[in-house]
mmCIF file of C-alpha atoms in Angstrom:
data_model
loop_
_atom_site.group_PDB
_atom_site.id
_atom_site.type_symbol
_atom_site.label_atom_id
_atom_site.label_comp_id
_atom_site.label_asym_id
_atom_site.label_seq_id
_atom_site.Cartn_x
_atom_site.Cartn_y
_atom_site.Cartn_z
ATOM 1 C CA UNK A 1 -17.898 130.401 26.482
ATOM 2 C CA UNK A 2 -14.860 132.720 26.108
ATOM 3 C CA UNK A 3 -15.810 134.200 29.612
ATOM 4 C CA UNK A 4 -15.977 131.225 31.316
ATOM 5 C CA UNK A 5 -12.983 129.730 29.665
ATOM 6 C CA UNK A 6 -10.948 132.726 30.877
ATOM 7 C CA UNK A 7 -12.464 132.867 34.737
ATOM 8 C CA UNK A 8 -11.443 128.774 34.685
ATOM 9 C CA UNK A 9 -7.602 130.047 33.702
ATOM 10 C CA UNK A 10 -7.415 132.622 35.958
ATOM 11 C CA UNK A 11 -5.241 135.837 35.653
ATOM 12 C CA UNK A 12 -2.003 134.778 34.456
ATOM 13 C CA UNK A 13 -4.017 132.582 32.590
ATOM 14 C CA UNK A 14 -6.067 134.981 30.670
ATOM 15 C CA UNK A 15 -3.309 137.357 30.034
ATOM 16 C CA UNK A 16 -1.441 134.329 28.173
ATOM 17 C CA UNK A 17 -4.461 133.581 26.324
ATOM 18 C CA UNK A 18 -4.918 137.256 25.319
ATOM 19 C CA UNK A 19 -1.690 137.373 23.957
ATOM 20 C CA UNK A 20 -1.772 134.370 21.952
ATOM 21 C CA UNK A 21 -5.001 135.580 20.549
ATOM 22 C CA UNK A 22 -3.265 138.747 19.833
ATOM 23 C CA UNK A 23 0.115 136.773 18.022
ATOM 24 C CA UNK A 24 -2.777 134.897 16.068
ATOM 25 C CA UNK A 25 -4.430 137.737 14.881
ATOM 26 C CA UNK A 26 -1.167 139.638 13.581
ATOM 27 C CA UNK A 27 -0.504 136.094 12.099
ATOM 28 C CA UNK A 28 -3.101 136.289 10.098
ATOM 29 C CA UNK A 29 -3.093 139.531 8.700
ATOM 30 C CA UNK A 30 0.875 139.137 7.960
ATOM 31 C CA UNK A 31 -0.489 136.046 5.998
ATOM 32 C CA UNK A 32 -3.186 138.465 4.004
ATOM 33 C CA UNK A 33 -0.583 140.865 3.534
ATOM 34 C CA UNK A 34 1.733 138.395 1.842
ATOM 35 C CA UNK A 35 -0.799 137.092 -0.095
ATOM 36 C CA UNK A 36 -2.482 140.357 -1.186
ATOM 37 C CA UNK A 37 1.364 141.283 -2.586
ATOM 38 C CA UNK A 38 2.470 138.096 -4.085
ATOM 39 C CA UNK A 39 -0.858 138.792 -6.260
ATOM 40 C CA UNK A 40 -0.099 142.290 -6.600
ATOM 41 C CA UNK A 41 3.144 141.331 -7.827
ATOM 42 C CA UNK A 42 1.985 138.334 -9.891
ATOM 43 C CA UNK A 43 -0.961 140.799 -11.861
ATOM 44 C CA UNK A 44 1.902 143.062 -12.402
ATOM 45 C CA UNK A 45 4.051 140.699 -14.135
ATOM 46 C CA UNK A 46 1.654 139.040 -16.307
ATOM 47 C CA UNK A 47 0.867 142.810 -17.026
ATOM 48 C CA UNK A 48 4.001 143.247 -18.682
ATOM 49 C CA UNK A 49 4.718 140.174 -19.924
ATOM 50 C CA UNK A 50 1.572 141.240 -22.006
ATOM 51 C CA UNK A 51 2.930 144.630 -22.841
ATOM 52 C CA UNK A 52 6.306 143.764 -23.471
ATOM 53 C CA UNK A 53 5.367 141.046 -26.064
ATOM 54 C CA UNK A 54 2.521 143.792 -27.984
ATOM 55 C CA UNK A 55 -0.140 142.284 -26.199
ATOM 56 C CA UNK A 56 0.356 138.878 -27.399
ATOM 57 C CA UNK A 57 1.018 137.053 -24.111
ATOM 58 C CA UNK A 58 -2.192 136.937 -22.741
ATOM 59 C CA UNK A 59 -3.636 136.179 -26.596
ATOM 60 C CA UNK A 60 -1.588 133.233 -26.981
ATOM 61 C CA UNK A 61 -1.291 131.630 -22.963
ATOM 62 C CA UNK A 62 -3.794 129.325 -24.048
ATOM 63 C CA UNK A 63 -2.501 127.558 -26.771
ATOM 64 C CA UNK A 64 0.433 126.179 -24.316
ATOM 65 C CA UNK A 65 -1.495 123.012 -24.387
ATOM 66 C CA UNK A 66 -1.035 123.033 -28.293
ATOM 67 C CA UNK A 67 2.149 122.588 -27.977
ATOM 68 C CA UNK A 68 2.532 119.944 -25.635
ATOM 69 C CA UNK A 69 -0.341 118.295 -27.973
ATOM 70 C CA UNK A 70 2.353 118.492 -30.723
ATOM 71 C CA UNK A 71 4.730 116.613 -28.895
ATOM 72 C CA UNK A 72 2.848 113.540 -29.507
ATOM 73 C CA UNK A 73 4.667 111.452 -31.568
ATOM 74 C CA UNK A 74 2.472 108.973 -34.335
ATOM 75 C CA UNK A 75 4.014 105.623 -32.757
ATOM 76 C CA UNK A 76 4.959 105.700 -28.828
ATOM 77 C CA UNK A 77 7.704 103.295 -30.009
ATOM 78 C CA UNK A 78 9.572 106.433 -32.100
ATOM 79 C CA UNK A 79 10.366 107.419 -28.495
ATOM 80 C CA UNK A 80 12.865 103.997 -28.313
ATOM 81 C CA UNK A 81 13.533 104.184 -31.869
ATOM 82 C CA UNK A 82 15.406 107.715 -31.813
ATOM 83 C CA UNK A 83 16.121 106.599 -28.140
ATOM 84 C CA UNK A 84 17.693 103.835 -29.372
ATOM 85 C CA UNK A 85 18.744 104.982 -33.244
ATOM 86 C CA UNK A 86 17.236 102.001 -34.665
ATOM 87 C CA UNK A 87 15.626 102.421 -38.053
ATOM 88 C CA UNK A 88 12.017 104.009 -38.296
ATOM 89 C CA UNK A 89 9.128 102.362 -40.621
ATOM 90 C CA UNK A 90 8.275 105.893 -40.900
ATOM 91 C CA UNK A 91 11.431 106.775 -42.645
ATOM 92 C CA UNK A 92 11.021 109.506 -45.559
ATOM 93 C CA UNK A 93 14.407 110.281 -46.350
ATOM 94 C CA UNK A 94 14.432 113.830 -43.896
ATOM 95 C CA UNK A 95 15.876 114.493 -40.704
ATOM 96 C CA UNK A 96 13.229 113.613 -38.416
ATOM 97 C CA UNK A 97 13.063 109.607 -38.644
ATOM 98 C CA UNK A 98 17.157 109.750 -39.757
ATOM 99 C CA UNK A 99 17.714 108.098 -36.101
ATOM 100 C CA UNK A 100 20.602 105.638 -37.191
ATOM 101 C CA UNK A 101 22.457 108.675 -38.955
ATOM 102 C CA UNK A 102 23.498 109.261 -35.358
ATOM 103 C CA UNK A 103 25.145 105.952 -34.191
ATOM 104 C CA UNK A 104 29.154 106.431 -32.925
ATOM 105 C CA UNK A 105 30.709 103.377 -33.962
ATOM 106 C CA UNK A 106 32.825 101.705 -31.687
ATOM 107 C CA UNK A 107 33.437 98.636 -34.712
ATOM 108 C CA UNK A 108 32.036 98.104 -37.487
ATOM 109 C CA UNK A 109 29.069 96.387 -35.633
ATOM 110 C CA UNK A 110 29.006 98.390 -32.366
ATOM 111 C CA UNK A 111 27.529 101.379 -31.587
ATOM 112 C CA UNK A 112 27.142 103.638 -28.854
ATOM 113 C CA UNK A 113 22.994 105.505 -29.749
ATOM 114 C CA UNK A 114 23.752 109.711 -30.316
ATOM 115 C CA UNK A 115 21.466 110.647 -27.179
ATOM 116 C CA UNK A 116 23.106 107.949 -24.599
ATOM 117 C CA UNK A 117 26.706 109.580 -26.333
ATOM 118 C CA UNK A 118 25.958 113.061 -25.999
ATOM 119 C CA UNK A 119 24.316 112.434 -21.932
ATOM 120 C CA UNK A 120 27.872 110.828 -21.574
ATOM 121 C CA UNK A 121 29.561 114.245 -22.855
ATOM 122 C CA UNK A 122 26.962 115.924 -20.595
ATOM 123 C CA UNK A 123 27.793 114.339 -17.602
ATOM 124 C CA UNK A 124 31.501 114.647 -18.518
ATOM 125 C CA UNK A 125 31.372 118.348 -18.070
ATOM 126 C CA UNK A 126 29.526 118.344 -15.103
ATOM 127 C CA UNK A 127 32.096 115.811 -13.649
ATOM 128 C CA UNK A 128 35.139 117.548 -14.844
ATOM 129 C CA UNK A 129 33.655 120.886 -13.492
ATOM 130 C CA UNK A 130 33.577 119.695 -10.358
ATOM 131 C CA UNK A 131 36.370 118.263 -10.011
ATOM 132 C CA UNK A 132 38.146 121.725 -11.195
ATOM 133 C CA UNK A 133 36.210 123.109 -8.409
ATOM 134 C CA UNK A 134 36.672 120.805 -5.947
ATOM 135 C CA UNK A 135 40.225 120.976 -5.840
ATOM 136 C CA UNK A 136 40.222 124.994 -6.034
ATOM 137 C CA UNK A 137 37.901 125.891 -3.430
ATOM 138 C CA UNK A 138 38.509 123.310 -1.161
ATOM 139 C CA UNK A 139 42.419 125.290 -0.365
ATOM 140 C CA UNK A 140 40.312 128.548 -0.728
ATOM 141 C CA UNK A 141 38.147 128.020 1.818
ATOM 142 C CA UNK A 142 40.673 127.811 4.450
ATOM 143 C CA UNK A 143 41.838 131.081 3.737
ATOM 144 C CA UNK A 144 38.144 132.643 4.025
ATOM 145 C CA UNK A 145 37.370 130.561 7.496
ATOM 146 C CA UNK A 146 37.249 133.160 10.421
ATOM 147 C CA UNK A 147 38.627 130.291 12.835
ATOM 148 C CA UNK A 148 41.629 129.161 10.248
ATOM 149 C CA UNK A 149 43.065 132.661 8.845
ATOM 150 C CA UNK A 150 42.410 135.030 11.730
ATOM 151 C CA UNK A 151 44.015 137.913 8.944
ATOM 152 C CA UNK A 152 40.972 140.051 8.197
ATOM 153 C CA UNK A 153 42.427 141.234 5.054
ATOM 154 C CA UNK A 154 43.092 138.059 3.495
ATOM 155 C CA UNK A 155 40.227 136.272 4.591
ATOM 156 C CA UNK A 156 37.855 138.988 3.303
ATOM 157 C CA UNK A 157 39.703 139.324 -0.150
ATOM 158 C CA UNK A 158 39.388 135.825 -0.024
ATOM 159 C CA UNK A 159 35.598 135.561 0.216
ATOM 160 C CA UNK A 160 35.060 138.633 -2.334
ATOM 161 C CA UNK A 161 36.537 136.202 -5.348
ATOM 162 C CA UNK A 162 34.197 133.225 -4.634
ATOM 163 C CA UNK A 163 31.326 135.717 -4.271
ATOM 164 C CA UNK A 164 32.453 137.568 -8.081
ATOM 165 C CA UNK A 165 32.691 133.794 -9.047
ATOM 166 C CA UNK A 166 29.104 132.505 -8.005
ATOM 167 C CA UNK A 167 27.721 136.101 -8.545
ATOM 168 C CA UNK A 168 26.542 134.918 -12.574
ATOM 169 C CA UNK A 169 24.496 132.156 -13.339
ATOM 170 C CA UNK A 170 26.327 129.607 -15.626
ATOM 171 C CA UNK A 171 24.820 130.570 -18.613
ATOM 172 C CA UNK A 172 25.859 133.488 -18.481
ATOM 173 C CA UNK A 173 29.467 133.163 -18.063
ATOM 174 C CA UNK A 174 29.246 130.365 -20.662
ATOM 175 C CA UNK A 175 27.673 132.661 -23.336
ATOM 176 C CA UNK A 176 31.030 134.973 -22.639
ATOM 177 C CA UNK A 177 33.312 132.351 -23.194
ATOM 178 C CA UNK A 178 31.454 130.684 -26.184
ATOM 179 C CA UNK A 179 32.481 134.214 -27.870
ATOM 180 C CA UNK A 180 35.832 133.744 -27.431
ATOM 181 C CA UNK A 181 36.239 130.259 -27.651
ATOM 182 C CA UNK A 182 33.511 129.502 -29.936
ATOM 183 C CA UNK A 183 30.980 126.348 -29.960
ATOM 184 C CA UNK A 184 32.339 123.564 -27.847
ATOM 185 C CA UNK A 185 32.471 121.547 -24.280
ATOM 186 C CA UNK A 186 35.436 123.927 -23.291
ATOM 187 C CA UNK A 187 33.392 126.973 -22.500
ATOM 188 C CA UNK A 188 30.782 124.976 -20.882
ATOM 189 C CA UNK A 189 33.657 123.276 -18.990
ATOM 190 C CA UNK A 190 34.991 126.362 -17.859
ATOM 191 C CA UNK A 191 32.164 128.487 -17.071
ATOM 192 C CA UNK A 192 30.697 125.505 -14.658
ATOM 193 C CA UNK A 193 34.326 125.604 -13.083
ATOM 194 C CA UNK A 194 33.991 128.929 -11.814
ATOM 195 C CA UNK A 195 30.680 128.998 -10.334
ATOM 196 C CA UNK A 196 31.385 125.872 -8.808
ATOM 197 C CA UNK A 197 34.583 127.429 -7.110
ATOM 198 C CA UNK A 198 32.618 130.149 -5.532
ATOM 199 C CA UNK A 199 30.223 127.457 -4.672
ATOM 200 C CA UNK A 200 31.766 124.815 -2.795
ATOM 201 C CA UNK A 201 34.158 127.780 -1.360
ATOM 202 C CA UNK A 202 31.586 129.018 0.908
ATOM 203 C CA UNK A 203 30.276 125.670 1.461
ATOM 204 C CA UNK A 204 33.242 124.159 2.842
ATOM 205 C CA UNK A 205 34.693 127.264 4.940
ATOM 206 C CA UNK A 206 30.883 127.604 6.367
ATOM 207 C CA UNK A 207 31.989 123.767 7.651
ATOM 208 C CA UNK A 208 35.352 124.825 8.873
ATOM 209 C CA UNK A 209 33.933 127.587 10.973
ATOM 210 C CA UNK A 210 31.229 125.343 12.663
ATOM 211 C CA UNK A 211 34.221 122.811 13.288
ATOM 212 C CA UNK A 212 35.787 121.296 16.056
ATOM 213 C CA UNK A 213 38.357 123.616 18.172
ATOM 214 C CA UNK A 214 39.797 121.170 20.364
ATOM 215 C CA UNK A 215 42.288 119.561 18.241
ATOM 216 C CA UNK A 216 43.852 122.966 16.227
ATOM 217 C CA UNK A 217 44.284 124.185 19.932
ATOM 218 C CA UNK A 218 46.163 121.063 20.314
ATOM 219 C CA UNK A 219 48.245 121.537 17.743
ATOM 220 C CA UNK A 220 49.042 124.851 18.274
ATOM 221 C CA UNK A 221 49.960 123.989 21.897
ATOM 222 C CA UNK A 222 52.486 121.206 20.566
ATOM 223 C CA UNK A 223 53.940 124.160 18.180
ATOM 224 C CA UNK A 224 52.395 122.715 15.046
ATOM 225 C CA UNK A 225 52.522 125.229 12.016
ATOM 226 C CA UNK A 226 49.317 126.325 9.976
ATOM 227 C CA UNK A 227 49.607 123.806 6.961
ATOM 228 C CA UNK A 228 49.796 120.598 9.910
ATOM 229 C CA UNK A 229 46.960 122.288 11.924
ATOM 230 C CA UNK A 230 44.782 121.840 8.527
ATOM 231 C CA UNK A 231 46.625 118.923 7.793
ATOM 232 C CA UNK A 232 45.727 117.327 11.147
ATOM 233 C CA UNK A 233 43.549 119.364 12.921
ATOM 234 C CA UNK A 234 40.915 120.556 10.199
ATOM 235 C CA UNK A 235 40.932 117.982 7.258
ATOM 236 C CA UNK A 236 39.875 114.741 9.056
ATOM 237 C CA UNK A 237 36.615 116.799 10.402
ATOM 238 C CA UNK A 238 35.277 117.805 7.516
ATOM 239 C CA UNK A 239 36.319 115.650 4.566
ATOM 240 C CA UNK A 240 32.980 113.704 4.948
ATOM 241 C CA UNK A 241 31.000 117.043 4.677
ATOM 242 C CA UNK A 242 32.837 118.325 2.209
ATOM 243 C CA UNK A 243 32.845 115.367 -0.046
ATOM 244 C CA UNK A 244 28.932 115.253 0.247
ATOM 245 C CA UNK A 245 28.793 118.749 -0.940
ATOM 246 C CA UNK A 246 30.565 118.103 -3.696
ATOM 247 C CA UNK A 247 28.257 115.220 -5.107
ATOM 248 C CA UNK A 248 25.555 117.238 -3.922
ATOM 249 C CA UNK A 249 27.019 119.991 -6.445
ATOM 250 C CA UNK A 250 27.671 117.318 -9.185
ATOM 251 C CA UNK A 251 23.809 116.742 -9.577
ATOM 252 C CA UNK A 252 24.006 120.508 -10.005
ATOM 253 C CA UNK A 253 26.404 120.719 -11.932
ATOM 254 C CA UNK A 254 24.390 117.684 -14.768
ATOM 255 C CA UNK A 255 21.365 120.022 -14.569
ATOM 256 C CA UNK A 256 23.734 123.307 -15.310
ATOM 257 C CA UNK A 257 25.718 121.164 -18.035
ATOM 258 C CA UNK A 258 22.503 120.425 -20.340
ATOM 259 C CA UNK A 259 21.076 124.093 -20.011
ATOM 260 C CA UNK A 260 24.793 125.248 -21.356
ATOM 261 C CA UNK A 261 24.608 122.688 -23.711
ATOM 262 C CA UNK A 262 21.322 124.154 -25.394
ATOM 263 C CA UNK A 263 23.551 127.695 -26.140
ATOM 264 C CA UNK A 264 26.468 126.020 -27.768
ATOM 265 C CA UNK A 265 28.071 124.448 -25.462
ATOM 266 C CA UNK A 266 28.173 120.216 -26.688
ATOM 267 C CA UNK A 267 26.290 117.969 -25.176
ATOM 268 C CA UNK A 268 22.836 116.493 -24.844
ATOM 269 C CA UNK A 269 21.397 119.710 -24.428
ATOM 270 C CA UNK A 270 21.986 121.309 -28.012
ATOM 271 C CA UNK A 271 20.317 117.773 -29.294
ATOM 272 C CA UNK A 272 17.214 119.076 -27.340
ATOM 273 C CA UNK A 273 17.444 122.831 -28.746
ATOM 274 C CA UNK A 274 17.450 121.593 -32.113
ATOM 275 C CA UNK A 275 14.972 118.757 -31.872
ATOM 276 C CA UNK A 276 12.097 121.359 -30.036
ATOM 277 C CA UNK A 277 12.901 124.258 -32.747
ATOM 278 C CA UNK A 278 12.228 121.500 -35.615
ATOM 279 C CA UNK A 279 9.025 119.793 -33.974
ATOM 280 C CA UNK A 280 10.883 116.190 -33.935
ATOM 281 C CA UNK A 281 8.569 114.957 -31.277
ATOM 282 C CA UNK A 282 9.931 111.254 -31.055
ATOM 283 C CA UNK A 283 13.695 112.783 -30.709
ATOM 284 C CA UNK A 284 12.410 115.741 -28.186
ATOM 285 C CA UNK A 285 10.764 112.796 -26.305
ATOM 286 C CA UNK A 286 13.738 110.378 -26.296
ATOM 287 C CA UNK A 287 16.503 113.195 -24.965
ATOM 288 C CA UNK A 288 13.679 114.215 -22.267
ATOM 289 C CA UNK A 289 13.316 110.643 -21.378
ATOM 290 C CA UNK A 290 17.107 109.696 -21.040
ATOM 291 C CA UNK A 291 17.356 113.526 -19.290
ATOM 292 C CA UNK A 292 15.120 112.335 -16.665
ATOM 293 C CA UNK A 293 16.730 108.934 -15.972
ATOM 294 C CA UNK A 294 20.431 109.912 -15.865
ATOM 295 C CA UNK A 295 19.343 113.029 -13.290
ATOM 296 C CA UNK A 296 17.463 110.415 -11.016
ATOM 297 C CA UNK A 297 20.133 107.775 -11.409
ATOM 298 C CA UNK A 298 22.849 110.715 -10.593
ATOM 299 C CA UNK A 299 21.073 112.254 -7.307
ATOM 300 C CA UNK A 300 20.235 108.125 -6.194
ATOM 301 C CA UNK A 301 23.695 107.952 -6.542
ATOM 302 C CA UNK A 302 24.885 110.550 -5.069
ATOM 303 C CA UNK A 303 22.625 110.279 -2.287
ATOM 304 C CA UNK A 304 23.749 106.880 -1.211
ATOM 305 C CA UNK A 305 27.807 107.925 -1.743
ATOM 306 C CA UNK A 306 26.767 110.986 0.595
ATOM 307 C CA UNK A 307 24.897 108.621 3.257
ATOM 308 C CA UNK A 308 27.770 105.921 3.346
ATOM 309 C CA UNK A 309 30.432 108.457 3.718
ATOM 310 C CA UNK A 310 28.614 110.794 6.565
ATOM 311 C CA UNK A 311 27.369 108.408 8.186
ATOM 312 C CA UNK A 312 23.286 106.834 8.877
ATOM 313 C CA UNK A 313 23.112 108.959 11.325
ATOM 314 C CA UNK A 314 23.610 112.321 9.530
ATOM 315 C CA UNK A 315 20.412 111.323 7.934
ATOM 316 C CA UNK A 316 17.985 110.038 11.059
ATOM 317 C CA UNK A 317 15.778 112.067 12.437
ATOM 318 C CA UNK A 318 16.904 113.076 16.576
ATOM 319 C CA UNK A 319 13.781 112.296 18.757
#
């Protein structure tokens, strides 16, 4: 069959067929090699983890689902009682069921549930950090863009600064500032804002370098200075993409603020760490459910707003 097909194709077609078969064979070989490297790396990682834990890693691995089973509360309604700070019928005076104690009263009768209040704090940390990153990363990006800053020393210096700012994870930066400024949301805001400046600055200058330079050429020909070229030639083009990236970064910062909260940065993350460590299953699941709802809501809202800012054409397939 293969011989008949080769003869039917002719000399040129047979050459193409052989070349395609060689490429397909190489692709399969590279795939097998890749899987083999992955299997070796995974085995090595498991061996290292087991050795680092004195042989207990693999021994304790089967008990993973036991921990998940311990998160199941005695009554499913306990999750919602914990979430909304409602009294529990199982209250025995311990911290496990002291849901109403966390209420934040606005008036004598109206209160905000503790987890909602802390979730608002976490979102506020993310919003404020994103705004700081946007305000500082916005001007830095124009000094880092090749088409707007011809001086290689200025451009290189600004790029190196942004690389340093985003080189360390937020939780590492937060640990440094927590040691200096003590516990609370301020170190979390500083840590997330520093990383956001570096991340947004990079995304912004890449947008600028891909912008249409015709308006800039016109302004330069008419005697416009550098600030006027940025303000009137570049900003109107890049602002929709800038806003889109800032909203995308806000989604990331909500998650980062939660993680930093678990190490003392305030917000909902701190309560999640405490509830897990103390074995309070209803509280843990209530916080996880609230986190899930909040992150999904932020994702959906920012996606809708990005679509409104950049236009429907950016979200449609090109045929």
